[in-house]
mmCIF file of C-alpha atoms in Angstrom:
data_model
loop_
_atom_site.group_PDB
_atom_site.id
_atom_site.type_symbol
_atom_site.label_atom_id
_atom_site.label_comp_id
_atom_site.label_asym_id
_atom_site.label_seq_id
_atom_site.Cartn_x
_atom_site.Cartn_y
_atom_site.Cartn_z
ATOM 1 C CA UNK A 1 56.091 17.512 -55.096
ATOM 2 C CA UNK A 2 58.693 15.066 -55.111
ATOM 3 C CA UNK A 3 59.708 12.754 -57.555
ATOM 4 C CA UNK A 4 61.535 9.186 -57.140
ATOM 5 C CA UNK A 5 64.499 8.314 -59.819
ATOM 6 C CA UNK A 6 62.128 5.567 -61.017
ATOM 7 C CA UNK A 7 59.126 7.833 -61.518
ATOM 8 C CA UNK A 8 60.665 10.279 -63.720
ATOM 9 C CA UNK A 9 62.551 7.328 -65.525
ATOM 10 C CA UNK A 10 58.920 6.010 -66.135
ATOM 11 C CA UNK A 11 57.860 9.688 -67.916
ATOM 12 C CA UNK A 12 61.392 9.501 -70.086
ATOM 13 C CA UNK A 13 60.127 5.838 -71.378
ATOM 14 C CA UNK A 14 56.785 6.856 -71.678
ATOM 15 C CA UNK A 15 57.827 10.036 -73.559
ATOM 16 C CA UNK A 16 60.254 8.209 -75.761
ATOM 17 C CA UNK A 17 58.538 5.727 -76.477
ATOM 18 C CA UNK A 18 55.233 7.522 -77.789
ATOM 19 C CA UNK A 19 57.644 9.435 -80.405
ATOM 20 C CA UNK A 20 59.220 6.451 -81.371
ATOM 21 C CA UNK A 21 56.048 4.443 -81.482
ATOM 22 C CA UNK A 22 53.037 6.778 -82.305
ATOM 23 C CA UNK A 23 50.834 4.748 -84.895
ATOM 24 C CA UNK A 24 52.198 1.738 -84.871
ATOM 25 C CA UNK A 25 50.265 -1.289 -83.128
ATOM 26 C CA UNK A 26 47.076 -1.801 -81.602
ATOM 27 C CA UNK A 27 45.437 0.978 -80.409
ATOM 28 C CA UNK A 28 44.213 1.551 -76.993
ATOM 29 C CA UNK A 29 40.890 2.682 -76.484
ATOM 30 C CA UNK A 30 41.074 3.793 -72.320
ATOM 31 C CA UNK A 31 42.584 2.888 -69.317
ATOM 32 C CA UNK A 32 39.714 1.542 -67.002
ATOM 33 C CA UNK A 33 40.116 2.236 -62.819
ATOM 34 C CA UNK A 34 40.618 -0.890 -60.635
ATOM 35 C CA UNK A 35 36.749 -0.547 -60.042
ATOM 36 C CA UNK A 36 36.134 -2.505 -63.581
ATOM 37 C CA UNK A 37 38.140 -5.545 -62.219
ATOM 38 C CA UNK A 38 37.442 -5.724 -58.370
ATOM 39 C CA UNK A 39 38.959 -8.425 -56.482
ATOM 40 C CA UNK A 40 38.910 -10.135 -53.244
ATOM 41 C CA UNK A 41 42.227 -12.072 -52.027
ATOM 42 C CA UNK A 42 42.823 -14.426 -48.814
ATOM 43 C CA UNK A 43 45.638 -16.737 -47.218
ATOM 44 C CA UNK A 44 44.971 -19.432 -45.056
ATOM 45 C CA UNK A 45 47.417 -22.088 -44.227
ATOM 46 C CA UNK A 46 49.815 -21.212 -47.039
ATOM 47 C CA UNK A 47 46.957 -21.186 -49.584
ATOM 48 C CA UNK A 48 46.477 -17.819 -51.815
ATOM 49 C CA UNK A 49 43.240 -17.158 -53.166
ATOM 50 C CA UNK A 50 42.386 -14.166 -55.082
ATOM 51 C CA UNK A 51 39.001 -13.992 -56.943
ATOM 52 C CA UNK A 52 38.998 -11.419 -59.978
ATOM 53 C CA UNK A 53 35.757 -9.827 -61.693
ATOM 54 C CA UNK A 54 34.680 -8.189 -64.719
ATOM 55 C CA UNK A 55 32.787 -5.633 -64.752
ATOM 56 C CA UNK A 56 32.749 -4.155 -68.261
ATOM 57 C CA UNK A 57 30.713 -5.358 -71.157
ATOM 58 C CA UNK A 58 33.706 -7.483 -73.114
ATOM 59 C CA UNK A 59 35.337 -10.784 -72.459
ATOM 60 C CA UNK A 60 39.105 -10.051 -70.755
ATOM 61 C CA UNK A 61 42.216 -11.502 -70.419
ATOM 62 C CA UNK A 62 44.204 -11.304 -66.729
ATOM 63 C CA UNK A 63 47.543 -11.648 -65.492
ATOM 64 C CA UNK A 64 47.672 -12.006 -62.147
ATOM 65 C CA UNK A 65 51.181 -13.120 -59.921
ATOM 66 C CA UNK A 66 52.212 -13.388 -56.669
ATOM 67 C CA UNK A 67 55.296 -12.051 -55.072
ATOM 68 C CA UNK A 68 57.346 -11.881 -51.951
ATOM 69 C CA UNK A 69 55.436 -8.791 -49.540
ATOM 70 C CA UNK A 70 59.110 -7.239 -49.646
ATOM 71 C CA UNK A 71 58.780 -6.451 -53.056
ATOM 72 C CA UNK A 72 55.489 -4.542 -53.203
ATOM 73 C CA UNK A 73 57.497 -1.040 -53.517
ATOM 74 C CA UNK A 74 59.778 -2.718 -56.813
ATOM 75 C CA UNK A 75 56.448 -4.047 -58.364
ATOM 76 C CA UNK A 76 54.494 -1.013 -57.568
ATOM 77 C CA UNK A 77 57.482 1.073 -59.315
ATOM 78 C CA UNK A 78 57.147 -1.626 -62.273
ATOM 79 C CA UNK A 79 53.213 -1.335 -62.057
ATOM 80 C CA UNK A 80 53.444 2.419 -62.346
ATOM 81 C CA UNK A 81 55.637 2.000 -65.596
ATOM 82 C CA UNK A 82 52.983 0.137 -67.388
ATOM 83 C CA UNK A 83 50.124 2.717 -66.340
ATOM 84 C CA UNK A 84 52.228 5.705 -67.685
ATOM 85 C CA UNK A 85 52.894 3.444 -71.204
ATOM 86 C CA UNK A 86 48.768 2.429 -71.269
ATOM 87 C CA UNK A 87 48.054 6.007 -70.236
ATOM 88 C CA UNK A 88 49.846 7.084 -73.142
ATOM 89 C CA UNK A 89 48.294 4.505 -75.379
ATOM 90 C CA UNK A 90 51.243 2.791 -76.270
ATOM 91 C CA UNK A 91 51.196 -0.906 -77.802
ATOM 92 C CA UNK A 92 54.202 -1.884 -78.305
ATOM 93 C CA UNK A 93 57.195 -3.630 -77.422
ATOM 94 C CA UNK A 94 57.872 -1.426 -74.890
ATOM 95 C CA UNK A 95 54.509 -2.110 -73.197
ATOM 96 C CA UNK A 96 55.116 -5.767 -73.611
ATOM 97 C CA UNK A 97 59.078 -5.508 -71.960
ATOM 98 C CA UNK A 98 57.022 -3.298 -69.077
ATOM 99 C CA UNK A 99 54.142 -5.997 -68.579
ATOM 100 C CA UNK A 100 57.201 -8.803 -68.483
ATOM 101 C CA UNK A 101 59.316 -6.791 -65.862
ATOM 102 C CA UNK A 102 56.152 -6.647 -63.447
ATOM 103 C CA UNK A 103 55.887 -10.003 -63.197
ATOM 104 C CA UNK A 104 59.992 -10.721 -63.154
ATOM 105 C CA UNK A 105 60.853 -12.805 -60.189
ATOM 106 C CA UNK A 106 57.297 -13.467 -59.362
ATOM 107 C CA UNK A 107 57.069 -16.847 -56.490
ATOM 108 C CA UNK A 108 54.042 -17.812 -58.730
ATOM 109 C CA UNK A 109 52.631 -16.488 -62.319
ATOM 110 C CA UNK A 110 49.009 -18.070 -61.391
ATOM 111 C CA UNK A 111 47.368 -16.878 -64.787
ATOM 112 C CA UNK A 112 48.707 -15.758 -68.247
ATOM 113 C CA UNK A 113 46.059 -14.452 -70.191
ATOM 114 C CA UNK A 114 42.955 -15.955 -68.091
ATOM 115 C CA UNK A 115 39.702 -15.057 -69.746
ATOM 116 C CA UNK A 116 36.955 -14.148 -67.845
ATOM 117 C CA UNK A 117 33.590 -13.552 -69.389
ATOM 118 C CA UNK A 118 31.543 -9.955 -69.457
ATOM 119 C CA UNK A 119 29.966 -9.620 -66.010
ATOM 120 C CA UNK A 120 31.672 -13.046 -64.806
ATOM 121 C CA UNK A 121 34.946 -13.561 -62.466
ATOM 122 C CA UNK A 122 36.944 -16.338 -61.872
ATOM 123 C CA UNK A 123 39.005 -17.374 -58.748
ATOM 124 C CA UNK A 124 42.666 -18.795 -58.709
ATOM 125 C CA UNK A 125 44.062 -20.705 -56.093
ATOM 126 C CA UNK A 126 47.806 -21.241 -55.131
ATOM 127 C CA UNK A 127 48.980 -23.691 -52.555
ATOM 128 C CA UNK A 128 52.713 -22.272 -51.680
ATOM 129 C CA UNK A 129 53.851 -24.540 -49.183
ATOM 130 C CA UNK A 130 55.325 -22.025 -47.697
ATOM 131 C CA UNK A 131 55.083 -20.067 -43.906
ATOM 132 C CA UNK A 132 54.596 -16.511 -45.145
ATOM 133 C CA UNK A 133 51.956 -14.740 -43.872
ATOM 134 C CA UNK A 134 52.005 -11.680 -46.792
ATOM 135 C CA UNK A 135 52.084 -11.568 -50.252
ATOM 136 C CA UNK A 136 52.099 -9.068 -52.954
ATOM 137 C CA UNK A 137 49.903 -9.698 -55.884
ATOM 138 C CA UNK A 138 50.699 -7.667 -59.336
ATOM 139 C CA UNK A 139 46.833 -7.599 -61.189
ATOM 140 C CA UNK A 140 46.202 -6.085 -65.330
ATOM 141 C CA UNK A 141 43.192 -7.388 -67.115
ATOM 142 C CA UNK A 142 42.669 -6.423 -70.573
ATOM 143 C CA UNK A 143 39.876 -6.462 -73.296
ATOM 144 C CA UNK A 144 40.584 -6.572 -76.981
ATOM 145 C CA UNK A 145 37.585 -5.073 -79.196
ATOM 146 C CA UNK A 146 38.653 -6.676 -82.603
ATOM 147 C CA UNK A 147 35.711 -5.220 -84.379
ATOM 148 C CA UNK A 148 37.489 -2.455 -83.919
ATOM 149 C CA UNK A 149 40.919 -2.949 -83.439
ATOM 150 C CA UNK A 150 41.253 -1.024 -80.057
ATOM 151 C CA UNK A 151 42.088 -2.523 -76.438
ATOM 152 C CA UNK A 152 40.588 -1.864 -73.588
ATOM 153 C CA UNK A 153 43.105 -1.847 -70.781
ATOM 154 C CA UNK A 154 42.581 -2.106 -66.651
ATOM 155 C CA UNK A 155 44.955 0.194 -64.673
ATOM 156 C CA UNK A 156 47.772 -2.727 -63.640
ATOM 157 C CA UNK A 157 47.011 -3.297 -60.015
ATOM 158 C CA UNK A 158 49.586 -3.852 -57.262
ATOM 159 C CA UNK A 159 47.593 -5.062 -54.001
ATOM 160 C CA UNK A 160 48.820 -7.092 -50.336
ATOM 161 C CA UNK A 161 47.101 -10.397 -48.971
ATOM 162 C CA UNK A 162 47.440 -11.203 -45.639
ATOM 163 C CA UNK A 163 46.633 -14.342 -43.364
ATOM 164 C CA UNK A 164 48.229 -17.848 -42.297
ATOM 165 C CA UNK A 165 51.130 -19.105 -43.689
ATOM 166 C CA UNK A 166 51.513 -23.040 -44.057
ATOM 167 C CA UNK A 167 51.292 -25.188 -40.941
ATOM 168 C CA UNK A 168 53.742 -27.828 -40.102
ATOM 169 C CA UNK A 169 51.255 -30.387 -40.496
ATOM 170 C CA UNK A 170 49.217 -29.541 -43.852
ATOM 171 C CA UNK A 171 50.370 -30.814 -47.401
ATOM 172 C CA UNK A 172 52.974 -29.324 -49.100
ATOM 173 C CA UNK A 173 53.064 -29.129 -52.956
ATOM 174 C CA UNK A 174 56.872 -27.805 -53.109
ATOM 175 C CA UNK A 175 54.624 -24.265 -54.283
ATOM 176 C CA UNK A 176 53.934 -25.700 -57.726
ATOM 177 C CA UNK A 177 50.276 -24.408 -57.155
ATOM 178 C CA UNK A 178 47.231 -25.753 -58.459
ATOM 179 C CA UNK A 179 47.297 -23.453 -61.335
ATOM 180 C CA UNK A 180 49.796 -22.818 -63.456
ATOM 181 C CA UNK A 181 50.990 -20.888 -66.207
ATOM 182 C CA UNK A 182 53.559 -19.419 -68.366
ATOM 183 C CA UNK A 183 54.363 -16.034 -68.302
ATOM 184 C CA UNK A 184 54.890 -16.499 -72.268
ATOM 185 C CA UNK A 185 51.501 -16.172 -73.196
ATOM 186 C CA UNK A 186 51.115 -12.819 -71.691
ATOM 187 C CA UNK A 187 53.219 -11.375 -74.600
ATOM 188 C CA UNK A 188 51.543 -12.541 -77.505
#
């Protein structure tokens, strides 16, 4: 079995980082498969639309950004680095400098901490005004159980959306988006 640079980079951090942080933090209670946060993701004329659900039992919080399609293998690298840190139950700093990485040099951060009730889903919409016809979209939902004091975190998802970039002739909103957000939140 091979093993890129980046890969075995991700098991030093994740191994120096659980002796350096063991105990400290929030807790993490499991890492859920994609299956607990299915989505569904289109582009027509420029316009990305990915709708996220929720299957578990507790309100949760999503990130979700969009990238250039040439950067799935960098954000799938980064996406990796913050499954090995949530594998290892790690809350930390470290987690938080992985989670900000993934979404580094993102075209769009479309939500920062979106909530999305227990069994509910919610759908964001981004109007790039650009001619692209692929996309990369970087997914982690999680669910904080303050009752007691353990998160439930979703695998971080990397996934493609395909379709229509923008036509000459359809509005352009300079790929401001109809939702925005700042990556800021996402941290605290």
């Amino acid at each position: 079995m091979r093993f890129t640079k980046m890969a075995m980079a991700g098991f030093g951090l994740v191994a120096g980082a659980a002796m350096a942080f063991s105990g400290s933090g929030e807790a993490s209670a499991a890492t859920l498969l994609p299956s607990y946060f299915p989505h569904t993701q289109s582009l027509s004329d420029g316009m990305v639309t990915v709708k996220v659900s929720n299957g578990t039992s507790k309100t949760t919080k999503c990130q979700l950004s969009v990238h250039e399609a040439s950067k799935k293998s960098q954000l799938e690298a980064r996406a990796t680095a913050v499954n090995l840190l949530l594998a290892a139950g790690i809350e930390s700093s470290v987690l938080a400098d992985a989670r900000q990485d993934a979404a580094a040099g993102a075209l769009k951060v479309v939500w920062t901490n979106k909530s999305i009730s227990k069994d509910g889903s919610a759908t964001a919409t981004w109007k790039s005004g650009r001619t692209d016809t692929s996309y990369t979209i970087y997914q982690e939902c999680t669910s904080p159980d303050p009752l007691l004091g353990l998160t439930v975190n979703g695998v971080a998802q990397v996934y493609t959306v395909t379709g229509t970039g923008k036509s000459p002739d359809s509005p352009d909103d300079s790929g401001n988006g109809s939702l925005g957000g700042l990556f800021g939140g996402l941290l605290g």
